[in-house]
Amino acid sequence: MSTPVIETRNLQKHYVLGAETVRALRGVDVTIQRNEYVAMMGPSGSGKSTFMNLIGCLDTPTAGEYILSGHAVAGLDDDELARIRNKEIGFVFQTFNLLPRSTALENVELPLVYAGVPKHERKERATEALRWVELLDRAQHRPNEMSGGQRQRVAIARALVTRPAIILADEPTGNLDSQTSEEIMNVFDRLHGQGQTIIMVTHEADIAARAERVITLRDGVVHSDHLQTPRRSAALRVAVEA
């Protein structure tokens, strides 16, 4: 067996709010292999956003272990956590989180700036990422000059540009109409087809149906974890079969 890309053991997260302790996660055991396509579901307050924050190294657990690509995350300092976030994890958010005054190309380059990548290499890699999401013709456009779907594709290109081990997507179609959502999900399908590990939080059953595995959290624990035959669009199936 290969080393899992993500492994959590009795992962817990507690928040103290005044005199009350909120147990957002009560002990989550999850193993995710490379090239898995996983949807995380659960009602509001189930712990799915907390779980994503922990595996994205945006927060630290109260108890338990988190192992990323064979390395224990507990005990890492802020600089090491920032390095892992920038190198190992690509983030895609519901609200895009693009810099409004920067072009698409500059937004995609940003993680490489933080990583200290030379300017010429940054431009080459950002250009390739935009080409991959079929948005190179919008490279010099700013976010307010693009549609919601185009902005989300820029965000996906930005997540890809560091060549991360995993993509974490938090409600990536939440602000999009159904047709644009389908287009964005086709991008994720292509990504997975090329070997990318994807973990996606969603509350929409039709979006979760695109994944190969669905993990449902409830009251801070894993309620169900099952494999499924993913639904792909007819157009994508035709393209793959051709």
XYZ file of C-alpha atoms in Angstrom:
242
model
C 0.000 0.000 0.000
C 1.222 3.505 -0.781
C 1.475 6.118 1.950
C -1.902 7.870 2.404
C -1.897 11.541 1.492
C -4.105 12.283 4.533
C -4.569 10.311 7.729
C -6.371 11.500 10.848
C -6.519 9.550 14.104
C -9.001 10.534 16.791
C -8.900 14.104 15.483
C -10.620 16.501 17.891
C -11.257 20.223 18.001
C -12.823 22.041 20.947
C -13.662 25.723 21.203
C -14.212 27.535 24.493
C -17.002 30.107 24.231
C -17.371 31.786 27.606
C -18.348 29.092 30.085
C -19.209 26.616 27.334
C -16.926 24.204 25.465
C -18.052 23.403 21.928
C -16.759 20.051 20.678
C -16.729 20.661 16.930
C -14.881 17.407 16.245
C -15.169 14.530 18.707
C -12.718 12.037 17.199
C -12.488 11.667 13.428
C -10.587 8.787 11.856
C -10.169 9.189 8.103
C -7.632 7.861 5.613
C -7.457 9.302 2.088
C -5.183 7.851 -0.577
C -3.575 9.710 -3.454
C -5.853 10.319 -6.449
C -9.026 9.904 -4.403
C -11.955 12.212 -5.129
C -13.824 12.728 -1.864
C -16.928 14.764 -1.064
C -17.442 15.859 2.548
C -21.072 16.363 3.537
C -23.043 17.042 6.685
C -25.586 19.447 8.160
C -24.622 22.843 9.533
C -22.608 22.334 12.716
C -21.554 18.806 11.781
C -17.844 19.695 11.849
C -17.040 19.500 8.128
C -15.669 23.061 7.891
C -13.618 22.522 11.051
C -12.252 19.302 9.578
C -11.284 21.081 6.355
C -9.557 23.852 8.314
C -7.513 21.263 10.191
C -6.425 19.234 7.172
C -5.703 22.491 5.343
C -3.358 23.498 8.186
C -5.426 26.641 8.804
C -6.042 25.526 12.395
C -4.552 23.062 14.888
C -6.375 20.189 16.604
C -7.136 20.020 20.313
C -6.263 16.323 20.340
C -5.490 13.483 17.964
C -3.096 13.154 15.045
C -2.984 14.523 11.523
C -0.474 12.991 9.117
C -0.003 14.668 5.723
C 1.971 12.763 3.068
C 3.577 10.660 5.793
C 4.569 13.591 8.019
C 2.974 14.390 11.371
C 1.650 17.949 11.353
C 1.397 18.338 15.145
C 4.198 20.403 16.615
C 5.061 22.298 13.443
C 5.616 26.022 13.948
C 3.761 28.749 12.038
C 6.425 29.038 9.340
C 6.384 25.295 8.691
C 2.589 25.258 8.561
C 2.643 28.150 6.097
C 5.132 26.268 3.917
C 2.904 23.171 3.903
C -0.160 25.241 3.034
C 1.653 26.881 0.157
C 3.365 23.788 -1.249
C 1.227 20.750 -0.422
C -2.322 22.143 -0.500
C -4.268 24.051 -3.120
C -7.346 25.904 -1.850
C -10.504 26.710 -3.809
C -13.113 28.775 -1.958
C -16.775 29.552 -2.550
C -16.029 33.292 -2.636
C -13.026 32.948 -5.030
C -10.785 35.143 -2.787
C -9.119 36.905 -5.720
C -7.285 40.213 -5.413
C -9.615 42.730 -7.119
C -6.899 45.028 -8.494
C -4.714 42.226 -9.862
C -5.071 40.504 -13.226
C -5.939 36.833 -13.558
C -2.281 36.068 -14.270
C -1.112 38.018 -11.205
C -3.677 36.256 -8.997
C -2.491 32.847 -10.181
C 1.152 33.834 -9.634
C 0.578 34.865 -6.011
C 1.357 31.523 -4.264
C 4.593 31.350 -6.251
C 5.525 34.841 -5.036
C 5.160 33.625 -1.445
C 7.222 30.534 -2.317
C 10.075 32.679 -3.645
C 9.862 31.341 -7.212
C 11.784 33.520 -9.728
C 9.682 35.924 -11.808
C 10.185 34.259 -15.198
C 9.247 30.836 -13.803
C 6.218 32.310 -12.017
C 4.883 33.700 -15.282
C 5.480 30.444 -17.165
C 3.727 28.319 -14.540
C 0.828 30.755 -14.085
C 0.347 30.932 -17.847
C 0.291 27.137 -18.083
C -2.242 26.902 -15.232
C -4.536 29.419 -16.953
C -4.169 27.510 -20.213
C -5.145 24.299 -18.424
C -8.433 25.825 -17.176
C -9.016 27.272 -20.652
C -8.780 30.894 -19.525
C -5.539 32.116 -21.066
C -7.478 34.672 -23.131
C -8.485 36.355 -19.843
C -4.957 36.499 -18.391
C -4.869 40.314 -18.313
C -8.453 40.761 -17.083
C -9.262 41.731 -13.509
C -11.891 39.834 -11.470
C -14.619 42.465 -12.036
C -14.172 41.953 -15.782
C -14.958 38.234 -15.560
C -18.012 36.088 -14.873
C -18.382 34.035 -11.705
C -17.405 30.865 -13.530
C -14.318 32.509 -14.989
C -13.297 33.804 -11.562
C -13.652 30.325 -10.101
C -11.497 28.911 -12.891
C -8.845 31.519 -12.028
C -9.090 30.336 -8.415
C -8.620 26.718 -9.550
C -5.586 27.734 -11.627
C -4.152 29.494 -8.567
C -4.676 26.316 -6.517
C -2.902 24.232 -9.165
C 0.092 26.464 -9.800
C 2.140 25.142 -6.855
C 1.539 21.540 -8.014
C 0.035 20.565 -4.647
C -0.499 17.069 -3.269
C -4.195 17.801 -2.661
C -6.868 20.273 -3.682
C -9.269 21.356 -0.916
C -12.446 22.889 -2.314
C -14.958 24.518 0.046
C -18.388 24.811 -1.625
C -16.720 25.675 -4.961
C -20.058 25.983 -6.802
C -21.984 27.682 -4.003
C -22.141 31.087 -5.760
C -22.696 29.755 -9.284
C -25.759 28.925 -11.374
C -26.405 25.331 -12.415
C -24.857 25.556 -15.889
C -21.705 27.255 -14.599
C -21.522 24.742 -11.743
C -21.522 21.947 -14.303
C -18.625 23.604 -16.138
C -16.613 23.966 -12.928
C -17.301 20.371 -11.905
C -16.068 19.229 -15.314
C -12.786 20.983 -14.510
C -12.539 19.014 -11.250
C -13.357 15.803 -13.131
C -10.486 16.505 -15.542
C -8.172 17.258 -12.635
C -9.013 13.966 -10.965
C -8.579 12.145 -14.257
C -5.002 13.417 -14.369
C -4.221 12.074 -10.907
C -5.085 14.983 -8.605
C -6.360 14.239 -5.099
C -9.504 16.290 -4.440
C -11.435 16.818 -1.202
C -14.548 18.911 -1.570
C -17.003 20.217 1.010
C -20.525 20.523 -0.356
C -24.124 20.444 0.832
C -25.436 19.690 -2.658
C -26.171 16.037 -3.429
C -25.679 16.456 -7.182
C -22.212 17.934 -6.607
C -21.286 15.131 -4.179
C -22.443 12.659 -6.833
C -19.424 13.654 -8.936
C -17.016 12.205 -6.347
C -15.936 8.587 -5.912
C -16.342 8.641 -2.149
C -18.668 10.488 0.201
C -17.839 11.046 3.871
C -20.696 12.415 5.972
C -20.025 14.058 9.327
C -22.660 14.474 11.997
C -22.163 15.901 15.494
C -18.393 15.940 15.060
C -17.907 12.291 14.091
C -17.986 10.269 10.884
C -21.599 9.246 10.334
C -20.984 7.383 7.063
C -18.164 6.758 4.625
C -18.926 5.009 1.366
C -17.693 4.549 -2.175
C -19.975 5.296 -5.083
C -20.019 5.244 -8.859
C -19.445 8.902 -9.700
C -21.826 10.703 -12.030
C -20.068 12.373 -14.950
C -21.604 14.630 -17.563
C -22.467 13.050 -20.900
C -20.153 15.469 -22.701
C -17.210 14.501 -20.501
C -17.864 10.785 -21.008
C -17.885 11.282 -24.767
C -14.628 13.244 -24.595
C -12.948 10.564 -22.480
C -14.185 7.705 -24.642
C -13.034 9.480 -27.806
